[in-house]
PDB file of C-alpha atoms in Angstrom:
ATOM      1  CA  UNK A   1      14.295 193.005  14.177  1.00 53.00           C
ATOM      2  CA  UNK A   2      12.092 194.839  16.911  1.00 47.00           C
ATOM      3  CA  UNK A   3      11.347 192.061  18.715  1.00 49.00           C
ATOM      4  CA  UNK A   4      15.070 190.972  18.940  1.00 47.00           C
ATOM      5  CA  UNK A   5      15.726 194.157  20.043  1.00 48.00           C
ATOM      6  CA  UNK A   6      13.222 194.846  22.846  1.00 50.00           C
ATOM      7  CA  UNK A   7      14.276 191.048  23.456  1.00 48.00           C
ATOM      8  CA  UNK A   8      18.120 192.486  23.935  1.00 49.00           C
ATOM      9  CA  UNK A   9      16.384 195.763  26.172  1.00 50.00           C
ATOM     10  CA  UNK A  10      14.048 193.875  28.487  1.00 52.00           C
ATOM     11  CA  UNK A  11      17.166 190.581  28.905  1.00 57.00           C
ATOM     12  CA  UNK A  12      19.321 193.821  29.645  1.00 54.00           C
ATOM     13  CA  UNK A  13      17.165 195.295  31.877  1.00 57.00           C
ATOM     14  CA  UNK A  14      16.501 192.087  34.032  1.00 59.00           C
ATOM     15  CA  UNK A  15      20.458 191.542  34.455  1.00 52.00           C
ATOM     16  CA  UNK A  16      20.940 195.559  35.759  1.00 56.00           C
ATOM     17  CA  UNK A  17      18.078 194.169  37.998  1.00 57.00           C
ATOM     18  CA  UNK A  18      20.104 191.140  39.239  1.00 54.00           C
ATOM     19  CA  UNK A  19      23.147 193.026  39.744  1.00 55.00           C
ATOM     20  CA  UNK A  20      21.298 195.843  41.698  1.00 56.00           C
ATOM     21  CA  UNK A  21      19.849 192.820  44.069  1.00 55.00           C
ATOM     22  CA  UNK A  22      22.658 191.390  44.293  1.00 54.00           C
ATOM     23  CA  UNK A  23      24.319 194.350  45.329  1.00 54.00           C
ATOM     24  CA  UNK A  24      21.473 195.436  47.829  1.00 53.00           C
ATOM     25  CA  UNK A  25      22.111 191.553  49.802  1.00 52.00           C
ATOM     26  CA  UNK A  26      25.563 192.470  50.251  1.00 51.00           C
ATOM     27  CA  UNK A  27      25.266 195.157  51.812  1.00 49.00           C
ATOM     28  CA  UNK A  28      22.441 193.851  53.822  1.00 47.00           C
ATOM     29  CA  UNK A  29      24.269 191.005  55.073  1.00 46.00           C
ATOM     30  CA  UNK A  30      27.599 193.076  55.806  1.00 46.00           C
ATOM     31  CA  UNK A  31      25.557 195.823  57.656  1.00 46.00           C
ATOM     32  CA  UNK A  32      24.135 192.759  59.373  1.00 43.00           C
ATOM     33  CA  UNK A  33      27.618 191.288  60.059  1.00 44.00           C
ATOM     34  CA  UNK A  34      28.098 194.522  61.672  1.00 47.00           C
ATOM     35  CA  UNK A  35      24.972 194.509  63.546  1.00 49.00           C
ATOM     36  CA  UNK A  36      26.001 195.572  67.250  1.00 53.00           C
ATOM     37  CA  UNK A  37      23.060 194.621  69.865  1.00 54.00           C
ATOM     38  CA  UNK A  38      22.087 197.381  72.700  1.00 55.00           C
ATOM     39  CA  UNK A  39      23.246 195.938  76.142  1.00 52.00           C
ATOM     40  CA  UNK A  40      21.578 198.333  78.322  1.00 53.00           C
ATOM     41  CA  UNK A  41      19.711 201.480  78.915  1.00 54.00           C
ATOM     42  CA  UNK A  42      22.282 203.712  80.162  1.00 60.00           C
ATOM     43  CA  UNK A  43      21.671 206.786  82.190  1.00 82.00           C
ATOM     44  CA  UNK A  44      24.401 209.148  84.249  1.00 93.00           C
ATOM     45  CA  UNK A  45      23.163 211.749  85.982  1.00 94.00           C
ATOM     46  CA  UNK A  46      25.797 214.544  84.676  1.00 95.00           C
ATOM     47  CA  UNK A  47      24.903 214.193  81.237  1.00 95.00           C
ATOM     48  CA  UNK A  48      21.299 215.889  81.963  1.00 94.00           C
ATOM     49  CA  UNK A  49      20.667 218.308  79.495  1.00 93.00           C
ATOM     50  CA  UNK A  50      24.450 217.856  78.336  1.00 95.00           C
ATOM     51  CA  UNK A  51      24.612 219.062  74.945  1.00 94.00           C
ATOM     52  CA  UNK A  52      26.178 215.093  74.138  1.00 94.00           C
ATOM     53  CA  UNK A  53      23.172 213.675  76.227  1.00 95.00           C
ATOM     54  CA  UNK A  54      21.582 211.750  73.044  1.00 94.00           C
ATOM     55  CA  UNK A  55      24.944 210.926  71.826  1.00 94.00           C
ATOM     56  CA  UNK A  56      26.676 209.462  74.850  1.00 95.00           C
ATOM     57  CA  UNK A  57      22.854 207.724  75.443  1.00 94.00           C
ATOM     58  CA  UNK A  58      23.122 205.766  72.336  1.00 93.00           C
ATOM     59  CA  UNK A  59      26.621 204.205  72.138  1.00 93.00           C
ATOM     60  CA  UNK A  60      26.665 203.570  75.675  1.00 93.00           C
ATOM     61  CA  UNK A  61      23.334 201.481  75.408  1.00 92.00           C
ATOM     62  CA  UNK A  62      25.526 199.828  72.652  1.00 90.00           C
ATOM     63  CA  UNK A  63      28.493 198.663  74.911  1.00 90.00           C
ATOM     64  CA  UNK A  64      30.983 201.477  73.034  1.00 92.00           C
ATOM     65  CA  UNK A  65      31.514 203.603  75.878  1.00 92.00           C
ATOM     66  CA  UNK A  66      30.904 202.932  79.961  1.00 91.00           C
ATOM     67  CA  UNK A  67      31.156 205.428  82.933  1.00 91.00           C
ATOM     68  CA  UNK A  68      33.186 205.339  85.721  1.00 91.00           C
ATOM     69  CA  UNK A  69      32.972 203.382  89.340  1.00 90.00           C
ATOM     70  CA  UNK A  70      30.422 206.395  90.809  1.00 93.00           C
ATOM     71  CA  UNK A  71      28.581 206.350  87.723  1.00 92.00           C
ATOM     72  CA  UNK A  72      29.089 209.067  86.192  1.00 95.00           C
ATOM     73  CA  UNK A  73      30.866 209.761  82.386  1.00 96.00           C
ATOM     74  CA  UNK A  74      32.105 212.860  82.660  1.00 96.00           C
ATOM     75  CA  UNK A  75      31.283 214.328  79.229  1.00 96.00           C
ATOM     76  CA  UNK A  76      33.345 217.391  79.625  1.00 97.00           C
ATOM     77  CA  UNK A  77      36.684 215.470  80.850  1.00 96.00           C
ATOM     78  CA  UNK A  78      39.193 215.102  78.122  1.00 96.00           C
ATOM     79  CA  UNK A  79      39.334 211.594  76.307  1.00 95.00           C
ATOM     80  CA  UNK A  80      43.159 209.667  76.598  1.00 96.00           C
ATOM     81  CA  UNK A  81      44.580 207.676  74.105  1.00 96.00           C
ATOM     82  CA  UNK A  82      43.924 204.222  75.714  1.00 96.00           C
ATOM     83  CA  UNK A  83      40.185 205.739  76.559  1.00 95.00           C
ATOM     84  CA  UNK A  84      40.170 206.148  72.643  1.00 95.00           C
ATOM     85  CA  UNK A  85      41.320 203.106  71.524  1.00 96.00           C
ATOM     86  CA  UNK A  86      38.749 201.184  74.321  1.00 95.00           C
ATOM     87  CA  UNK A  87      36.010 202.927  71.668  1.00 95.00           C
ATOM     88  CA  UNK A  88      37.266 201.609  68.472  1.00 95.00           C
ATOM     89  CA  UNK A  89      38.163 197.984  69.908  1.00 96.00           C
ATOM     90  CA  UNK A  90      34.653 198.062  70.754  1.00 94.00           C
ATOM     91  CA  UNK A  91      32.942 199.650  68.019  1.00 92.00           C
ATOM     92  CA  UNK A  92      34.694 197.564  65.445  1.00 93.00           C
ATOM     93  CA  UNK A  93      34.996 194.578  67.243  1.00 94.00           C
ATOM     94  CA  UNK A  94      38.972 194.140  66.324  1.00 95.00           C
ATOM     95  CA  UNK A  95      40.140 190.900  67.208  1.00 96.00           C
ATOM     96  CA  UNK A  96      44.087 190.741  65.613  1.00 97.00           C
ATOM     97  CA  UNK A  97      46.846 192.134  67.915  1.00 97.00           C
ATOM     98  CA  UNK A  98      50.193 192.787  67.293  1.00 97.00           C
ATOM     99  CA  UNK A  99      53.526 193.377  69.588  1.00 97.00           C
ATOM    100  CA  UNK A 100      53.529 196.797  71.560  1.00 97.00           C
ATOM    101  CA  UNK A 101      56.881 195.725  73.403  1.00 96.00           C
ATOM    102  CA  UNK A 102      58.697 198.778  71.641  1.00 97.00           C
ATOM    103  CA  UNK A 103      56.267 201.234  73.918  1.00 97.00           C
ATOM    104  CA  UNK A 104      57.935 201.245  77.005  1.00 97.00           C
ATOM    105  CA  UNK A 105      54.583 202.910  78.922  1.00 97.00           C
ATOM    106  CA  UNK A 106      52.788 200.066  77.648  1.00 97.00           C
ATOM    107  CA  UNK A 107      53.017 197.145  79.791  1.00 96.00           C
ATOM    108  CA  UNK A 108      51.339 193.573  79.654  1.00 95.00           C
ATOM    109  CA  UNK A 109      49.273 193.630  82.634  1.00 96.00           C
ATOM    110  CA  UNK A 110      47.708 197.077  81.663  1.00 97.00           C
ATOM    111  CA  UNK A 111      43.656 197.340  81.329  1.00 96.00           C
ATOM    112  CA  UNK A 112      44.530 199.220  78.241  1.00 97.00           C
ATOM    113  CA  UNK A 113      46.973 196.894  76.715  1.00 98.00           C
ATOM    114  CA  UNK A 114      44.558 194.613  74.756  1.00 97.00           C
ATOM    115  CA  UNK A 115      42.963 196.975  73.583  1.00 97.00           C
ATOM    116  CA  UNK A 116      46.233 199.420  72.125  1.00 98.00           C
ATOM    117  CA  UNK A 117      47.778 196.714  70.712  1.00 98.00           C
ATOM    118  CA  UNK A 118      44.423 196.038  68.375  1.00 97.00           C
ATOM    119  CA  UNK A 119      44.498 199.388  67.591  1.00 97.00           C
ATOM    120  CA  UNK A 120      48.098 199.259  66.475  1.00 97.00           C
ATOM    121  CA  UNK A 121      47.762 196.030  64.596  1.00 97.00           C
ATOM    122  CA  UNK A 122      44.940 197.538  62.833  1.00 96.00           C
ATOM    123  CA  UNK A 123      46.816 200.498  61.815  1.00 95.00           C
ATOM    124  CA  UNK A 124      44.150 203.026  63.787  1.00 95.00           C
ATOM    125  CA  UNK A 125      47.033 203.998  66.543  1.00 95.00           C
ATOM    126  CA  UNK A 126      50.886 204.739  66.315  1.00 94.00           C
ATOM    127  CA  UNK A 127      53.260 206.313  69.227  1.00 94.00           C
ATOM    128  CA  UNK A 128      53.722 209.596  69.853  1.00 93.00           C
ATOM    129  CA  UNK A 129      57.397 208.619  69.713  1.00 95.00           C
ATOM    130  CA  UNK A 130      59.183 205.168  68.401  1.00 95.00           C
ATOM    131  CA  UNK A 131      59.346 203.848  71.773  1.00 96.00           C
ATOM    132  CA  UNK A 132      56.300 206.040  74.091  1.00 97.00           C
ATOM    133  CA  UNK A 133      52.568 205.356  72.994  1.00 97.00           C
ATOM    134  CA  UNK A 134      51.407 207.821  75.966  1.00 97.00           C
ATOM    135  CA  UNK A 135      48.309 205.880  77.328  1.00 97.00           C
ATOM    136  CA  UNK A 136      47.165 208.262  79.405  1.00 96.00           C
ATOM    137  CA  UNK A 137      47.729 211.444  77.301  1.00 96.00           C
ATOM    138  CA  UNK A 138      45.079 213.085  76.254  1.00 95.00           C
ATOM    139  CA  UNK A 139      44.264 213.393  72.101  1.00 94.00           C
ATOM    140  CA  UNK A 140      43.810 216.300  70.123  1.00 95.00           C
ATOM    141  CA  UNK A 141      40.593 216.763  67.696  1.00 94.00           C
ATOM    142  CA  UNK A 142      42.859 216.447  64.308  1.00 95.00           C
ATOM    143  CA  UNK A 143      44.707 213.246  66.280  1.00 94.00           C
ATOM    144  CA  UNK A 144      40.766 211.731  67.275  1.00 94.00           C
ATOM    145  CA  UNK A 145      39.749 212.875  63.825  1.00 94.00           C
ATOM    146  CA  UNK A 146      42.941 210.964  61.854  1.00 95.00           C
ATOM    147  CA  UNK A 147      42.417 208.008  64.277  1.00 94.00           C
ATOM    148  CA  UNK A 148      38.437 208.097  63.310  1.00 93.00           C
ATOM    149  CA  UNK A 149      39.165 208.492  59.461  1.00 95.00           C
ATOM    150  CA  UNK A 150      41.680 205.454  59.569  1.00 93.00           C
ATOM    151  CA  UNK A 151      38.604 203.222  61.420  1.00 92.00           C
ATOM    152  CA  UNK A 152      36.747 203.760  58.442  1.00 91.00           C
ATOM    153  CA  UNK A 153      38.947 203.324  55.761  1.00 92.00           C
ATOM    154  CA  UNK A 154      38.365 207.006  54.618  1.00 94.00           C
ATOM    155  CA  UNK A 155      41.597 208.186  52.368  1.00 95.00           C
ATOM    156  CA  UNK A 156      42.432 211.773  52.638  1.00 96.00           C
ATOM    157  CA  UNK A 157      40.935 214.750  50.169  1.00 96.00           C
ATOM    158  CA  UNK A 158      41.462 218.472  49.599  1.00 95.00           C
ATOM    159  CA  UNK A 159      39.694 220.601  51.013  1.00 93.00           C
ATOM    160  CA  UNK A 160      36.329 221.808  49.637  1.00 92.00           C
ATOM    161  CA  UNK A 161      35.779 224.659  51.939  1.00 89.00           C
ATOM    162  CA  UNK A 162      38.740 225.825  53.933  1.00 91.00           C
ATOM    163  CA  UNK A 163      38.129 226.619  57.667  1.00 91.00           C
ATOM    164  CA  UNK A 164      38.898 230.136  59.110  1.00 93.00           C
ATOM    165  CA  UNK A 165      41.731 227.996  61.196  1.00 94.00           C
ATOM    166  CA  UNK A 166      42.966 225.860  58.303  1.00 94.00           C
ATOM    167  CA  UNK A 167      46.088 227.059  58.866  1.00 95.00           C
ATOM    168  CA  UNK A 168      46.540 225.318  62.232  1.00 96.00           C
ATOM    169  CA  UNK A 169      45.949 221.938  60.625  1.00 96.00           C
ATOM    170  CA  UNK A 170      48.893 219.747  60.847  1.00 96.00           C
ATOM    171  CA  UNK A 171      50.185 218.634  57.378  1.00 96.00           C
ATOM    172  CA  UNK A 172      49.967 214.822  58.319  1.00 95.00           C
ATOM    173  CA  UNK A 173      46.477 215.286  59.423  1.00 96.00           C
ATOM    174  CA  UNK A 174      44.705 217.711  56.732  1.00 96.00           C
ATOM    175  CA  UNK A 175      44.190 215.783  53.784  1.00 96.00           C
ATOM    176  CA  UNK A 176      42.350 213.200  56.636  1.00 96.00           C
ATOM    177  CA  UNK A 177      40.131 216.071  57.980  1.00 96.00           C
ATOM    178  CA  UNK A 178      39.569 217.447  54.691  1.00 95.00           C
ATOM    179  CA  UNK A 179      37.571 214.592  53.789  1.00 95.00           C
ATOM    180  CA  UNK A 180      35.747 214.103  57.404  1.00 94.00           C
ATOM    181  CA  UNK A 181      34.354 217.753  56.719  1.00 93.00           C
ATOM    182  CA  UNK A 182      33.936 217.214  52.967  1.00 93.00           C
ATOM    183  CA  UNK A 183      31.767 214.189  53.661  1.00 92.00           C
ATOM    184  CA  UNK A 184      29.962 215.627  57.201  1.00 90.00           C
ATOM    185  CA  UNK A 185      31.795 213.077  59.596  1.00 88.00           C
ATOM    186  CA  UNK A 186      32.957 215.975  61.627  1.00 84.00           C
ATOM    187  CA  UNK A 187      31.984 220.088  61.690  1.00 78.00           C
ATOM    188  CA  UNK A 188      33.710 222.790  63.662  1.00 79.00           C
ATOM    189  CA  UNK A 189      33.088 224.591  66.792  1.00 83.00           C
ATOM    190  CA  UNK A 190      30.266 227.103  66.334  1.00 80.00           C
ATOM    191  CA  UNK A 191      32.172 229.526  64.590  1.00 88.00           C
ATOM    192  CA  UNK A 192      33.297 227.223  61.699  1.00 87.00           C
ATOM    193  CA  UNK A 193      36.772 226.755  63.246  1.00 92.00           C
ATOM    194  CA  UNK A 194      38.225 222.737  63.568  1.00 93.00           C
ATOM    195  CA  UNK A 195      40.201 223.885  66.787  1.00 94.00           C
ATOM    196  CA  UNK A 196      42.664 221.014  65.491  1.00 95.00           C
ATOM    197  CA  UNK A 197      44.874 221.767  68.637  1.00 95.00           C
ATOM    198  CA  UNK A 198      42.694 221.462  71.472  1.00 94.00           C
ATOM    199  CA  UNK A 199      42.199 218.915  73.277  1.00 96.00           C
ATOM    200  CA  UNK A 200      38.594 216.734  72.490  1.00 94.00           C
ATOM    201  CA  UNK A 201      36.124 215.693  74.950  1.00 94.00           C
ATOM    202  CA  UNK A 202      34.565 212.774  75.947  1.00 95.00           C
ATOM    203  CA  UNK A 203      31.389 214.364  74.306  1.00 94.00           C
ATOM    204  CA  UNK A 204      32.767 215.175  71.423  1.00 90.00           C
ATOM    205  CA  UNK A 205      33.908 211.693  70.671  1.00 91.00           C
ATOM    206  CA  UNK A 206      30.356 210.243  71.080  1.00 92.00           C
ATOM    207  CA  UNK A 207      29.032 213.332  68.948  1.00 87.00           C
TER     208      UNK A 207
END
């Protein structure tokens, strides 16, 4: 009877095995799938000693983000919506797309137009109204943060720790940021506050 049974134990153990390889060449070959190749070395001369320096280094020398026609990328100017949805196009290499007719400041020949309508089909972007999607608005941190949870499939929590502005959180965005902080996808300005209501940086994007 003890040798069926350290049979049954060591049989057992080499299955948990399998299934833990098994597991482990999933994931490799999904985080492979996902792989995303460095174009270029990237280098703007007004991110020097920008707080978002190694940041906006490292996803622009991945293709995510670009600067503009003088070269620069202008960490401190405010990100739009179609800037936005240019980063998650990118960064998740979305291919489906969907009709955007209803958003009457979206049309067809826009540079942004691809790239909304992914991020619409995808269910990352909605208008700020039925029939305006507001392009070139610029986003809020809890509207980049719900946009950023959505990419990644992250459902929404309670919150752990509440922030000395949680207050200020819009009800249709908390549960979202309550797991981004929960899970250290996102942390507040230096005094602990989410700031839900300002406006968010280029920099703070890349961050």
């Amino acid at each position: 009877p003890f040798q069926v049974i350290r049979y049954k134990i060591k049989n057992t153990r080499r299955v948990i095995m399998k299934k833990k390889i098994i597991s482990l060449l999933l994931s490799l070959s999904m985080a492979l799938s996902f792989a995303v190749i460095p174009t270029h070395a990237a280098s703007y001369p007004d991110i020097v000693n920008h707080w978002g320096e190694e940041a906006i280094e490292i996803w622009s020398d991945y293709g995510i983000v670009e600067g503009d026609d003088l070269g620069n990328f202008n960490p401190d100017n405010f990100m739009t919506r179609a800037e936005a949805a240019t980063v998650f196009v990118r960064l998740l290499g979305l291919k489906a797309t969907t009709d955007i007719s209803a958003y009457k400041d979206v049309k067809n020949d826009d540079w942004f137009y691809d790239a909304i309508s992914k991020c619409v089909a995808s269910g990352i972007m909605i208008g700020i109204t039925d029939d305006e999607m507001s392009p070139n608005g610029t986003l809020t941190r809890e509207q980049m943060f719900v946009m950023f949870a959505r990419a990644m499939g992250i459902k929404e929590e309670t919150a752990e720790k509440n922030a000395p502005d949680q207050s200020d959180i819009s009800d249709w965005s908390e549960g979202y940021i309550n797991a981004l902080v929960n899970n250290g996808y996102v942390e507040g300005m230096e005094d602990g506050r989410i700031a839900p209501k300002l406006n968010i940086n280029r920099a703070s994007v890349m961050a």
